[in-house]
Short mmCIF file of C-alpha atoms in Angstrom, two decimals:
data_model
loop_
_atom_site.label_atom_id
_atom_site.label_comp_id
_atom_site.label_asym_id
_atom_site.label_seq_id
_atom_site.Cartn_x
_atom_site.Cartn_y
_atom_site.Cartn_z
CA UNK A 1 -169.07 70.61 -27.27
CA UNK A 2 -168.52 70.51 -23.03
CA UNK A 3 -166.73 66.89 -24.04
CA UNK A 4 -164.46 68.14 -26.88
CA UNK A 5 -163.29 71.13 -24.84
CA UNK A 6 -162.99 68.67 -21.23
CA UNK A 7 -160.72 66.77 -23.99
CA UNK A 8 -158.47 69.18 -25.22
CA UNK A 9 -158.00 70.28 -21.82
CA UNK A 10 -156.43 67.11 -20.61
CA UNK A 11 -154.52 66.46 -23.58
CA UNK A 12 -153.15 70.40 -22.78
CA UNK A 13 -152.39 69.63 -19.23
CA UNK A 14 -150.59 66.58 -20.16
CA UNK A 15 -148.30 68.30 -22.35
CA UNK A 16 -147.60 71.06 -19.94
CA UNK A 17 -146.76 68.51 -16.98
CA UNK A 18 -144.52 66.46 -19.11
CA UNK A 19 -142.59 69.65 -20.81
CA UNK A 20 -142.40 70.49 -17.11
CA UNK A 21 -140.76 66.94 -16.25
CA UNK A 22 -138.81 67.19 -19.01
CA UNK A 23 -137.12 70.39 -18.18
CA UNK A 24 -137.20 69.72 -14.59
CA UNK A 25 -135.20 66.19 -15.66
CA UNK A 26 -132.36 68.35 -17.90
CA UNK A 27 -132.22 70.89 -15.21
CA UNK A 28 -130.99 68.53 -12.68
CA UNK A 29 -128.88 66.61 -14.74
CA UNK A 30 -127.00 69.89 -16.15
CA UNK A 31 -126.63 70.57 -12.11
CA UNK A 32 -125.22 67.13 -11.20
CA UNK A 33 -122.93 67.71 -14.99
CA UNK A 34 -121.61 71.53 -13.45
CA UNK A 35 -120.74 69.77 -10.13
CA UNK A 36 -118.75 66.94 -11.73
CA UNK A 37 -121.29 64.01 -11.04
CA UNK A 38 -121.36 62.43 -14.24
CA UNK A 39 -122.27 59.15 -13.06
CA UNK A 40 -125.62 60.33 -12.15
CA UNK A 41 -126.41 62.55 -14.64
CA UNK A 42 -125.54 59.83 -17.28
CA UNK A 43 -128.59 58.29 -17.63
CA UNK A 44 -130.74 61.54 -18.01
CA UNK A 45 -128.49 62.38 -21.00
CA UNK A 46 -128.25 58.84 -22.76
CA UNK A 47 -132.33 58.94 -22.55
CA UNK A 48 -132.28 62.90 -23.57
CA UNK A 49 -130.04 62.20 -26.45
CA UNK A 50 -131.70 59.41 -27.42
CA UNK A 51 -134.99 61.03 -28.31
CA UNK A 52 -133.50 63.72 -30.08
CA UNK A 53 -129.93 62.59 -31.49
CA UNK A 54 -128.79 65.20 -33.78
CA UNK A 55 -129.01 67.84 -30.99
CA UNK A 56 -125.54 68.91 -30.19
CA UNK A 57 -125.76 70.14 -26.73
CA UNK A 58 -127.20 66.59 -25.66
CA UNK A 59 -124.56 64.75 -27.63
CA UNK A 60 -121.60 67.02 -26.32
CA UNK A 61 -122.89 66.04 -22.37
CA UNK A 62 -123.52 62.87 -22.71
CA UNK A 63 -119.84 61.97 -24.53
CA UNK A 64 -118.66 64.07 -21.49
CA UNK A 65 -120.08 61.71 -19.34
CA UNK A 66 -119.16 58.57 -20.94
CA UNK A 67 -115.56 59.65 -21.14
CA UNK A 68 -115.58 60.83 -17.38
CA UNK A 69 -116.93 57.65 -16.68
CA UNK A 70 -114.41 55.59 -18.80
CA UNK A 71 -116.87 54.65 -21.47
CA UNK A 72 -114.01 55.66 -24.54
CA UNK A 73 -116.20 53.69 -27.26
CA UNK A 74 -119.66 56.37 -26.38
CA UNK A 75 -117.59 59.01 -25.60
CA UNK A 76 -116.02 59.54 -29.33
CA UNK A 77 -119.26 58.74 -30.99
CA UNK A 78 -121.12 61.50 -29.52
CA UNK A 79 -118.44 64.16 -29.19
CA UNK A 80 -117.66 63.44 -32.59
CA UNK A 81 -121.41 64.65 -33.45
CA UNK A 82 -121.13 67.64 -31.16
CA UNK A 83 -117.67 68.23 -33.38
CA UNK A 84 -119.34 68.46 -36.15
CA UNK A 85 -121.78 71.22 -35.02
CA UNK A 86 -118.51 73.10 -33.64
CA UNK A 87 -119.26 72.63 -29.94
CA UNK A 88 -116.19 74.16 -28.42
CA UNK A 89 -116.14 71.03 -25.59
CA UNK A 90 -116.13 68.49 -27.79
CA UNK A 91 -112.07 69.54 -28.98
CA UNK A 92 -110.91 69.71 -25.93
CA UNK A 93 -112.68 66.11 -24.78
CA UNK A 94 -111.61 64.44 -28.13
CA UNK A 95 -108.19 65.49 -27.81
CA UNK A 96 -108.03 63.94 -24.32
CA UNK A 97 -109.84 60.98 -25.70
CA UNK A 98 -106.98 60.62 -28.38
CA UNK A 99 -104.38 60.95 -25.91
CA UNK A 100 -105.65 58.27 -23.52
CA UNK A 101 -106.11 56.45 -26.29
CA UNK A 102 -102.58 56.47 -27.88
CA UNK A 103 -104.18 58.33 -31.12
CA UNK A 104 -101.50 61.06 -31.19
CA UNK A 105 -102.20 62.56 -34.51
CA UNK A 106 -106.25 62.94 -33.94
CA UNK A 107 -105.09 64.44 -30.56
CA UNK A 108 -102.99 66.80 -32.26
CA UNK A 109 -105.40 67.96 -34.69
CA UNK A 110 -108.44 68.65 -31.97
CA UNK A 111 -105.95 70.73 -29.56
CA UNK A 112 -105.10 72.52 -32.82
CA UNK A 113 -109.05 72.92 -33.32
CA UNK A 114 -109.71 74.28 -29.42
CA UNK A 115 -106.89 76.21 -29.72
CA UNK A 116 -108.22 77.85 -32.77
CA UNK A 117 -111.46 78.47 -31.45
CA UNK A 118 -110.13 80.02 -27.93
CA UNK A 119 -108.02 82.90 -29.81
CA UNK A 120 -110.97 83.47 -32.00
CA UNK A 121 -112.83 84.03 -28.49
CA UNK A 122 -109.71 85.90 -27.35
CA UNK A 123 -110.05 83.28 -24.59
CA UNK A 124 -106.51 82.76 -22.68
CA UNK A 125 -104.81 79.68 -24.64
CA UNK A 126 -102.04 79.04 -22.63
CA UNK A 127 -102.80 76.02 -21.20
CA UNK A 128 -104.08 74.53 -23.97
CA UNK A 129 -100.67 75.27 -26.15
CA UNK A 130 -98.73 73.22 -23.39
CA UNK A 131 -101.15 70.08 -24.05
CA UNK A 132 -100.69 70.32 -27.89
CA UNK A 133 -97.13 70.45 -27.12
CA UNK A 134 -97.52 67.41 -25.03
CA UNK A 135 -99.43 65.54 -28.03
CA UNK A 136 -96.64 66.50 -30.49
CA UNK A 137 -93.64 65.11 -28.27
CA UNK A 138 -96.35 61.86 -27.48
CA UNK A 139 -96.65 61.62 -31.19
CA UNK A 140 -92.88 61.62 -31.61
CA UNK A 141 -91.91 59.20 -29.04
CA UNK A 142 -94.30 57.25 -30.46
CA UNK A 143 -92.98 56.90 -34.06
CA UNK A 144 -89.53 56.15 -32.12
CA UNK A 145 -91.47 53.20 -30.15
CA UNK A 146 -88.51 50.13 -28.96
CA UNK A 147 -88.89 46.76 -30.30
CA UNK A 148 -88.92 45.25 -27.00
CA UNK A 149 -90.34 41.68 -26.23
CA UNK A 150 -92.44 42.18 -23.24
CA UNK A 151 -92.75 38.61 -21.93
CA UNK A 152 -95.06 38.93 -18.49
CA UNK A 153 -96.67 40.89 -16.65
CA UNK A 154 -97.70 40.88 -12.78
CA UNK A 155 -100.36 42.89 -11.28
CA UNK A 156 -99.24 44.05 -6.81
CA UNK A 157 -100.05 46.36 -4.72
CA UNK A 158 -97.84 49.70 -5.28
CA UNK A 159 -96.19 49.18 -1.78
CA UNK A 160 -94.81 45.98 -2.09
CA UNK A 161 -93.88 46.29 -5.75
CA UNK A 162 -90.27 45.02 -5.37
CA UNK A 163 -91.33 42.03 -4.41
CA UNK A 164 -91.91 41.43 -8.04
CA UNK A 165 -88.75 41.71 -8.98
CA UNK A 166 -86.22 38.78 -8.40
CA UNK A 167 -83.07 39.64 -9.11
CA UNK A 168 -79.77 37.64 -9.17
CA UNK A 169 -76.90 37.55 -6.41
CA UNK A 170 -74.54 39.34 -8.96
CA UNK A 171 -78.08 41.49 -9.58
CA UNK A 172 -78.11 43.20 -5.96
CA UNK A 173 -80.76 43.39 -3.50
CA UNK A 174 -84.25 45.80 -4.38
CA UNK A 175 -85.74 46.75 -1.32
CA UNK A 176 -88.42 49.38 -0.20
CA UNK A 177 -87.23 52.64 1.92
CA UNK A 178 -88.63 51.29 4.96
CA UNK A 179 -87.47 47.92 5.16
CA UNK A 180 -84.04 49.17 4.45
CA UNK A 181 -84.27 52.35 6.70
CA UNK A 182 -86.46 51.08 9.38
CA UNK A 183 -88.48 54.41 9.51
CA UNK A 184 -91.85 55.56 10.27
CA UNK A 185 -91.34 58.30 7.71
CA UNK A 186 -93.44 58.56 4.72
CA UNK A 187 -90.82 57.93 1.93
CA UNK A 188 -92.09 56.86 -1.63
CA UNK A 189 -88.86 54.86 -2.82
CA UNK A 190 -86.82 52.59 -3.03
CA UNK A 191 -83.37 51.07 -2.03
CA UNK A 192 -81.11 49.40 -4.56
CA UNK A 193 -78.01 47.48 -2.80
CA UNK A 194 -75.50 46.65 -5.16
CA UNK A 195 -73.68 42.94 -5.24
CA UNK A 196 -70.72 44.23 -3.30
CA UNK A 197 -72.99 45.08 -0.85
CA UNK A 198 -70.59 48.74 0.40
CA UNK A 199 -73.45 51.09 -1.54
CA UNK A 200 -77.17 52.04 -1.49
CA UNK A 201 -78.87 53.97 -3.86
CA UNK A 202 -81.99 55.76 -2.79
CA UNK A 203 -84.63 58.84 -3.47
CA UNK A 204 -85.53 61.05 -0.50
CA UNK A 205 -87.23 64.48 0.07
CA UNK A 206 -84.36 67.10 -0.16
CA UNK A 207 -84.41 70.38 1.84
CA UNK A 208 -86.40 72.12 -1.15
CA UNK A 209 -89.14 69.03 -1.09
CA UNK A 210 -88.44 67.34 -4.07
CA UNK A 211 -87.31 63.70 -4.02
CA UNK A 212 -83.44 63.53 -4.79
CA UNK A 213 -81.18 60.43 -5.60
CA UNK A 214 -78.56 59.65 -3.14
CA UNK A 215 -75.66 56.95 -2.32
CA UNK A 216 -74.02 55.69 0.77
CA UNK A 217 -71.56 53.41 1.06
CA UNK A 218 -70.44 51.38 3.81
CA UNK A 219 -66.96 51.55 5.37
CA UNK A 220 -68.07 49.74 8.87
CA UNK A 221 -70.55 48.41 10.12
CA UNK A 222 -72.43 50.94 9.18
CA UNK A 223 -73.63 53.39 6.26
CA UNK A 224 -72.73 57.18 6.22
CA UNK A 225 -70.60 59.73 3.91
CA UNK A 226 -74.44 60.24 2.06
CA UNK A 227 -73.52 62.15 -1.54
CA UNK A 228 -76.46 63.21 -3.57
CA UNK A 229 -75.89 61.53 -7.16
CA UNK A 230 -78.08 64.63 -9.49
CA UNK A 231 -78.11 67.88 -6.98
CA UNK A 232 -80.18 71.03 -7.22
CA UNK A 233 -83.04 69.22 -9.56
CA UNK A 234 -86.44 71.29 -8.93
CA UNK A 235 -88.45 68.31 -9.72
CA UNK A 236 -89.01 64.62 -8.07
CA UNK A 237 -85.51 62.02 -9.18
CA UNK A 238 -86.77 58.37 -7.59
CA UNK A 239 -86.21 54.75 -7.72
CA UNK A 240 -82.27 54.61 -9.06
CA UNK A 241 -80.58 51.14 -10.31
CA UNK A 242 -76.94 51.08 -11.33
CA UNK A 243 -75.16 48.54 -13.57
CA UNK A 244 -72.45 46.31 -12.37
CA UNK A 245 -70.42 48.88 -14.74
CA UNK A 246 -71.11 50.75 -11.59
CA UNK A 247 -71.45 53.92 -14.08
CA UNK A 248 -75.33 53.30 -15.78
CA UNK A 249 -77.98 54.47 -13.78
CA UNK A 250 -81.46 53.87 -14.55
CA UNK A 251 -83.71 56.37 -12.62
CA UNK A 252 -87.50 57.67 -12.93
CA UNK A 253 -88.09 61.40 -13.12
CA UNK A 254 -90.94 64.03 -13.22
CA UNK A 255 -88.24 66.48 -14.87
CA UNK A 256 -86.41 66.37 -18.08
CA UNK A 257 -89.37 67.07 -19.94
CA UNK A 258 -91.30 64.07 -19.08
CA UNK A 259 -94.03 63.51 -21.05
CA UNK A 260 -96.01 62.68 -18.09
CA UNK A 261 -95.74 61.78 -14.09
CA UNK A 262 -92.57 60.07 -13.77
CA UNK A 263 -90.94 58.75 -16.82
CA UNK A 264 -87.53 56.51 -17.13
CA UNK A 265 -84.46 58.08 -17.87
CA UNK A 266 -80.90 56.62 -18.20
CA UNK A 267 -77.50 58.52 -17.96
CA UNK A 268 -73.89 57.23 -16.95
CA UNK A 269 -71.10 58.54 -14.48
CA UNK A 270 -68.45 60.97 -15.68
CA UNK A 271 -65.13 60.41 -14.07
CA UNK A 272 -63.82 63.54 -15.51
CA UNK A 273 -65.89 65.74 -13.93
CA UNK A 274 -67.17 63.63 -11.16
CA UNK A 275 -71.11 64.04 -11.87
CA UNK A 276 -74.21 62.22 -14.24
CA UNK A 277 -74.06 63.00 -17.67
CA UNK A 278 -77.09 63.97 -19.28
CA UNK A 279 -80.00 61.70 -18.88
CA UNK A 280 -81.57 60.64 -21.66
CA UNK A 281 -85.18 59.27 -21.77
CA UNK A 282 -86.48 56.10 -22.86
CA UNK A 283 -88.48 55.74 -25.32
CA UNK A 284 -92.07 53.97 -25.62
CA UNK A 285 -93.01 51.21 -24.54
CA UNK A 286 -91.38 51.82 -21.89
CA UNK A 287 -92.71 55.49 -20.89
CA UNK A 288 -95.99 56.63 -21.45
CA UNK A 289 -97.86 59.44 -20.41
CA UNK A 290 -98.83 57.77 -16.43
CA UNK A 291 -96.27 56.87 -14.44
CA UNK A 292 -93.22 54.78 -15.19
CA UNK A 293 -90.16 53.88 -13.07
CA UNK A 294 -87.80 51.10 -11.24
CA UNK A 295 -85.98 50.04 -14.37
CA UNK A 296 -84.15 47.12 -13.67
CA UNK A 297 -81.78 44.85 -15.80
CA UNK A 298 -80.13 41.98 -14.43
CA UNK A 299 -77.16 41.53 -16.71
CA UNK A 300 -77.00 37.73 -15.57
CA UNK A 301 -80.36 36.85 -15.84
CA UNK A 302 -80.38 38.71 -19.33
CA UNK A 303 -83.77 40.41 -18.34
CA UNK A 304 -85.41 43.43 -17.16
CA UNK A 305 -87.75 44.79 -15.14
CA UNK A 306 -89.95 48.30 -14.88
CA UNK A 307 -93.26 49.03 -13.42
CA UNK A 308 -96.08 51.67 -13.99
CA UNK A 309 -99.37 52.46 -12.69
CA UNK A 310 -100.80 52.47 -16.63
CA UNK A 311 -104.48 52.10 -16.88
CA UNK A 312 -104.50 50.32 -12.97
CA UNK A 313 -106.64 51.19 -9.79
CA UNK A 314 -105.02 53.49 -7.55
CA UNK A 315 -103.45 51.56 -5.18
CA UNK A 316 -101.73 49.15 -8.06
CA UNK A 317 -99.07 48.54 -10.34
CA UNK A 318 -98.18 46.41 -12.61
CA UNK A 319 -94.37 44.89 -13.23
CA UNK A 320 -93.27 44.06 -16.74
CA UNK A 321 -90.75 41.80 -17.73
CA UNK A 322 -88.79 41.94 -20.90
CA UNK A 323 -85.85 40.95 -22.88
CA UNK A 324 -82.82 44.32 -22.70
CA UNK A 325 -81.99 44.73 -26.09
CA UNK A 326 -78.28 46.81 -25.66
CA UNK A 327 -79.42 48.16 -29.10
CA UNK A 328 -82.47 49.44 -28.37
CA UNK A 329 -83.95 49.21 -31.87
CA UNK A 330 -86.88 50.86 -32.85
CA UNK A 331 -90.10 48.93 -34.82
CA UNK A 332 -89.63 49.13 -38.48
CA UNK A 333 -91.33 48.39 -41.47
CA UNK A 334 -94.57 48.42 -39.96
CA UNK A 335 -96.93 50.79 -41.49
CA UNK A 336 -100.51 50.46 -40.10
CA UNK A 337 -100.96 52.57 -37.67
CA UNK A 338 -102.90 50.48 -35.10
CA UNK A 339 -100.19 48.11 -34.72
CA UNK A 340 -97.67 51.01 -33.95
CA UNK A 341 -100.62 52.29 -31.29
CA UNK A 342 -100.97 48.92 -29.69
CA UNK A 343 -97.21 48.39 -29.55
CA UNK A 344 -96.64 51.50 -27.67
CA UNK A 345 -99.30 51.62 -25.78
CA UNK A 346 -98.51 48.05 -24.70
CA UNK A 347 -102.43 46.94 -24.88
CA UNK A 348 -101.39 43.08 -24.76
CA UNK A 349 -98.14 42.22 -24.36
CA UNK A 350 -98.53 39.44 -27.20
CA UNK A 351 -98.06 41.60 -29.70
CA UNK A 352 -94.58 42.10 -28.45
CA UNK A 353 -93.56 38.28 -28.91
CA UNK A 354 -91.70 37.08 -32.25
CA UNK A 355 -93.33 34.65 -34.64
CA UNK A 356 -92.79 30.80 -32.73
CA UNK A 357 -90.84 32.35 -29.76
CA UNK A 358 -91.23 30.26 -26.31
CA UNK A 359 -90.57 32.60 -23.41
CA UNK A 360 -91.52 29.58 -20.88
CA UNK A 361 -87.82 29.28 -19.64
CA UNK A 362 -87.20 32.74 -19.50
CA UNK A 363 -89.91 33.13 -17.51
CA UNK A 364 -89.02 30.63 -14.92
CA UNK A 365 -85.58 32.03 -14.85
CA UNK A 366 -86.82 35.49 -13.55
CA UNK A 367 -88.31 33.88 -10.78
CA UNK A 368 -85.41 31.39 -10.44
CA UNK A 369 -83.23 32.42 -7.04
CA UNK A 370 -80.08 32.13 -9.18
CA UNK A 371 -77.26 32.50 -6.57
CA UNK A 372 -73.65 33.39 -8.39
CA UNK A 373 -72.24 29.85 -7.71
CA UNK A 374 -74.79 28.45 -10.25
CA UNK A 375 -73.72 31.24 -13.36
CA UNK A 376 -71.50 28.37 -15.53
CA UNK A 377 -68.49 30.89 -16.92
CA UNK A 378 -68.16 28.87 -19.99
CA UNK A 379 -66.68 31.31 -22.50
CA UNK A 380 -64.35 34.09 -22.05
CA UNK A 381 -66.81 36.86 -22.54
CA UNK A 382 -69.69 38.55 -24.06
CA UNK A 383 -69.79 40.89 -26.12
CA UNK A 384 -72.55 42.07 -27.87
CA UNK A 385 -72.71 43.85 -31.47
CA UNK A 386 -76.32 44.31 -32.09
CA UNK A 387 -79.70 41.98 -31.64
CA UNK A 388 -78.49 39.07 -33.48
CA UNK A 389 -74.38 38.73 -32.95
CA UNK A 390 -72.68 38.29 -29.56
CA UNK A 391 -69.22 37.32 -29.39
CA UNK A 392 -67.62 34.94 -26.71
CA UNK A 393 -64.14 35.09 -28.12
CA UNK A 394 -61.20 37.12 -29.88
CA UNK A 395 -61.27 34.87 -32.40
CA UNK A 396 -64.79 35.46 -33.13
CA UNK A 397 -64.50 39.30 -33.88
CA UNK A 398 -63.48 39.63 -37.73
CA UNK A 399 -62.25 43.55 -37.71
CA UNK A 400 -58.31 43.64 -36.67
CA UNK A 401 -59.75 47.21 -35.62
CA UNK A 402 -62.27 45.90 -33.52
CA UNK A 403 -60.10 42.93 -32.41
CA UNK A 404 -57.35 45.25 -30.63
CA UNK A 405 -59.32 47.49 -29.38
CA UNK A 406 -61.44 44.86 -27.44
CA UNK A 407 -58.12 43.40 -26.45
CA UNK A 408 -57.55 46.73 -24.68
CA UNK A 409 -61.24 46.40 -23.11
CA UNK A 410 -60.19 42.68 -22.03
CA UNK A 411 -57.03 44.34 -19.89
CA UNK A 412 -58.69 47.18 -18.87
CA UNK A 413 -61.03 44.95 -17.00
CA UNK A 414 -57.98 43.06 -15.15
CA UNK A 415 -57.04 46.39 -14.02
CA UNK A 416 -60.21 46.71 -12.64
CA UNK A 417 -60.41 43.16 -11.19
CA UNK A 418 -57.35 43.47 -9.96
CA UNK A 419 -58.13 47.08 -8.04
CA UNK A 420 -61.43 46.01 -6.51
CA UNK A 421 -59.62 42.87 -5.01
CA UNK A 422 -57.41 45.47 -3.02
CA UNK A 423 -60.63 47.87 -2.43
CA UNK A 424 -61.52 45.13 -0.78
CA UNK A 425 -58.46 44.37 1.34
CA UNK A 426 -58.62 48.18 2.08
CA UNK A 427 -61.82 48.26 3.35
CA UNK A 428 -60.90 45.46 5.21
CA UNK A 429 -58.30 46.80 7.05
CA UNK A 430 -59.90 49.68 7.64
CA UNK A 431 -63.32 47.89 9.15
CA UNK A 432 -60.08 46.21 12.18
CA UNK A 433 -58.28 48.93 12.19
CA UNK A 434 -58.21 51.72 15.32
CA UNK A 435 -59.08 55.41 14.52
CA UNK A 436 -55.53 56.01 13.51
CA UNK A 437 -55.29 53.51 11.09
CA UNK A 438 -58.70 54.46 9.26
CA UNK A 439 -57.68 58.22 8.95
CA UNK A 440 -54.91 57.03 6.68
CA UNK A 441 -56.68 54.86 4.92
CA UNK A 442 -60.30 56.94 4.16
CA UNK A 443 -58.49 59.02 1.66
CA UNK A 444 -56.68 55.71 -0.02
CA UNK A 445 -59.65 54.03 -0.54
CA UNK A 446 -61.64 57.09 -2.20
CA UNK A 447 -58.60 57.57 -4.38
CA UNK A 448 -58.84 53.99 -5.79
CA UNK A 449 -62.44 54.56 -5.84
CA UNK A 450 -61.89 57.70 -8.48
CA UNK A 451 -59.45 55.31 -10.08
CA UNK A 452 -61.94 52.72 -10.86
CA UNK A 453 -64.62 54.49 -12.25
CA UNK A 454 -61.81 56.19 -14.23
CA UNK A 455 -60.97 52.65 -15.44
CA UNK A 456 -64.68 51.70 -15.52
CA UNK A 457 -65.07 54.90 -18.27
CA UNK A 458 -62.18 54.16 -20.29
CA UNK A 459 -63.38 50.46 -20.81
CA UNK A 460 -66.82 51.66 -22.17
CA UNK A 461 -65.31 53.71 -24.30
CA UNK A 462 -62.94 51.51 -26.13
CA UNK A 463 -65.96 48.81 -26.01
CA UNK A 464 -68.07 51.38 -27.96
CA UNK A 465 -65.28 52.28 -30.18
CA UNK A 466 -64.27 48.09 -31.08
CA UNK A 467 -68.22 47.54 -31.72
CA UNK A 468 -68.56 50.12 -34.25
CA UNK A 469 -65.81 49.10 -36.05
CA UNK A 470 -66.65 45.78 -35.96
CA UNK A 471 -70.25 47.18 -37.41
CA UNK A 472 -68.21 49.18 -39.84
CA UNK A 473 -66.85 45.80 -40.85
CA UNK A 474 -69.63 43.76 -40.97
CA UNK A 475 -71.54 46.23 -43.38
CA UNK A 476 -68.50 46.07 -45.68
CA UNK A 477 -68.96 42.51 -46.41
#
């Protein structure tokens, strides 16, 4: 009897000290979960849920921990088995999840969930209806994804970023804030010099903190009359490259509704009213919801440029290159989902190439120091109609329409030959001339300045206006 009782005893204390360890074990990992040290409290969970899997509290902190921890794969499977118990956590993680993920609809549907669940709580849902927000305009720049070929891809250090980029002579000159400025000044941008080389674009902090895009140009030997391009913007304008239209600016932005850090916006120049039009964002693959900027195109080169810090360590980025498509045509006919998510999301850059394509050449080109010397002028222009017709003569352009009104695009741009040749001389005379002479001739030159982005407008115009017709013509036949 003394030996069944000495027994029992044991076999009671054993219990107790391991319910003890056990609880002492969740304890401390719920601690190390409430201060945000999921990487410790990781393994407690995974061995917690493990031994009892359909509990729903060990399912929802351990998929908490995966996903802080950048385990995606764990992290859905067991938040989706705290979901189904309706643990309040597990919408909000899932619809993060989704996001990161590309999976726009899910993500949707789980802020929809939280939210749903906070108002029942009377819980203040405010935040919460801005993310769903952010999910819905995801999910529609999504379905609007380009149909860009993405060709390479180079992983640098976010300092020296524009080294990546190698731009033609008739490209301009990419260079960072501080090796144009020479300043010990902590400026996140960029400088673009354009081919001329008499104007600099540039972001710095404005008087009300935020990063604003600015211009100088050069009338001696050195650069003043500073003129900020997009004035009075609340929120952070950075990393601006113009055209040689010298009217298209590409720029990055946290404003304009981005859908997250900066994103890449276009607009043009307005000589009527001397100001940006209205920028309009690109679309995805381009942005996404980290941050995306430096859009460059080199019109010779016929490729482009833009880098983001997209699923990289802190102190990287990575440059893409790609092929500009002046169309910008979105995907279509593709109807699985995953493809569309991979395409936008950009998860290899393969599944951007067409069927047999060789981007080998193109490739070497980009890093090819092409000086303008070597660009052979063998036609009489380009101009392009959509992704698959470019013209390089009148001849070739069947609408009579289309035909004179590129005619009046042809001596428009004589015109504007013809009046940078004497901007030039202008700004010749006035780097020799005495203090006399350049008072006279600083308001000249800014009125032939006005006058050829006047004639730099007009030309756009009547090119837009001769390739629609020319489309209208085309569909005809």
């Amino acid at each position: 009897m003394k030996q069944k009782f000495t027994k029992l005893f044991y076999i009671i204390l054993f219990l107790s000290i391991s319910l003890y360890g056990y609880t002492q074990s969740l304890d401390q990992a719920k601690i190390l979960y409430n201060e945000g040290k999921y990487e410790e409290a990781k393994p407690v969970f995974e061995k917690l849920v493990k031994q009892s899997p359909n509990n729903s509290s060990y399912n929802q902190w351990y998929g908490v921990c995966c996903y802080e921890t950048g385990d995606y794969e764990n992290a859905e499977k067991y938040l989706l088995v705290a979901n189904k118990r309706k643990v309040m956590e597990s919408y909000r993680y899932l619809a993060m999840l989704y996001a990161d993920r590309y999976r726009f609809h899910e993500a949707v549907e789980m802020w929809d969930g939280y939210i749903a669940m906070q108002k029942k709580k009377k819980d203040d849902a405010s935040e919460s209806e801005k993310n769903l927000e952010q999910a819905r305009n995801l999910l529609r720049m999504q379905d609007k994804t380009e149909n860009v070929q993405v060709i390479d891809s180079v992983v640098i250090n976010k300092n020296a970023f524009p080294e990546a980029y190698s731009l033609s002579e008739e490209g301009g000159t990419l260079l960072s804030y501080y090796d144009f400025f020479k300043t010990e000044k902590n400026v996140l941008s960029t400088v673009y010099i354009n081919q001329k080389g008499d104007r600099v674009y540039y972001a710095r902090p404005s008087e009300n903190g935020s990063y604003t895009l600015y211009s100088q140009s050069r009338l001696l030997d050195a650069w003043g009359d500073e003129k900020a391009l997009i004035p009075d913007n609340t929120k952070d304008d950075n990393y601006p490259y113009i055209l040689s239209d010298g009217v298209t600016m590409y720029f990055a932005s946290k404003g304009y509704e981005s859908i997250g850090g900066y994103d890449i916006f276009v607009t043009r120049y307005n000589t009527n009213t001397n100001s940006y039009l209205a920028p309009e964002q690109m679309g995805m693959p381009f942005n996404s919801p980290a941050n995306d900027y430096m859009m460059v195109i080199d019109e010779t080169k016929g490729l482009g440029w833009f880098a983001t810090d997209r699923n990289q360590p802190e102190d990287n980025v990575c440059v893409y290159l790609f092929i500009p498509d002046p169309s910008r045509k979105r995907i279509e006919g593709i109807e699985n989902h995953e493809e569309i998510r991979r395409r936008s999301a950009l998860i290899s850059i393969k599944d951007t190439w067409k069927n047999g394509a060789d981007y080998a050449e193109l490739i070497k080109l980009a890093h090819t120091d092409l000086k303008q010397k070597d660009v052979k002028k063998e036609r009489d222009f380009e101009f392009v109609i959509n992704d698959k017709i470019t013209y390089y003569t009148l001849n070739d352009i069947k609408s009579h329409e289309a035909r004179d009104l590129y005619s009046d695009v042809l001596n428009l741009n004589k015109q504007i030959g013809s009046l940078n040749n004497r901007l030039n001389d202008l700004r010749n005379s006035y780097a020799n001339g005495n203090s006399s002479v350049r008072g006279q001739l600083k308001p000249t030159i800014l009125q032939a300045e006005n006058q050829l982005y006047t004639l730099m407008e007009k030309a756009m115009v009547q090119e837009k206006k001769a390739r629609n017709a020319e489309i209208r013509q085309i569909k005809i036949k």
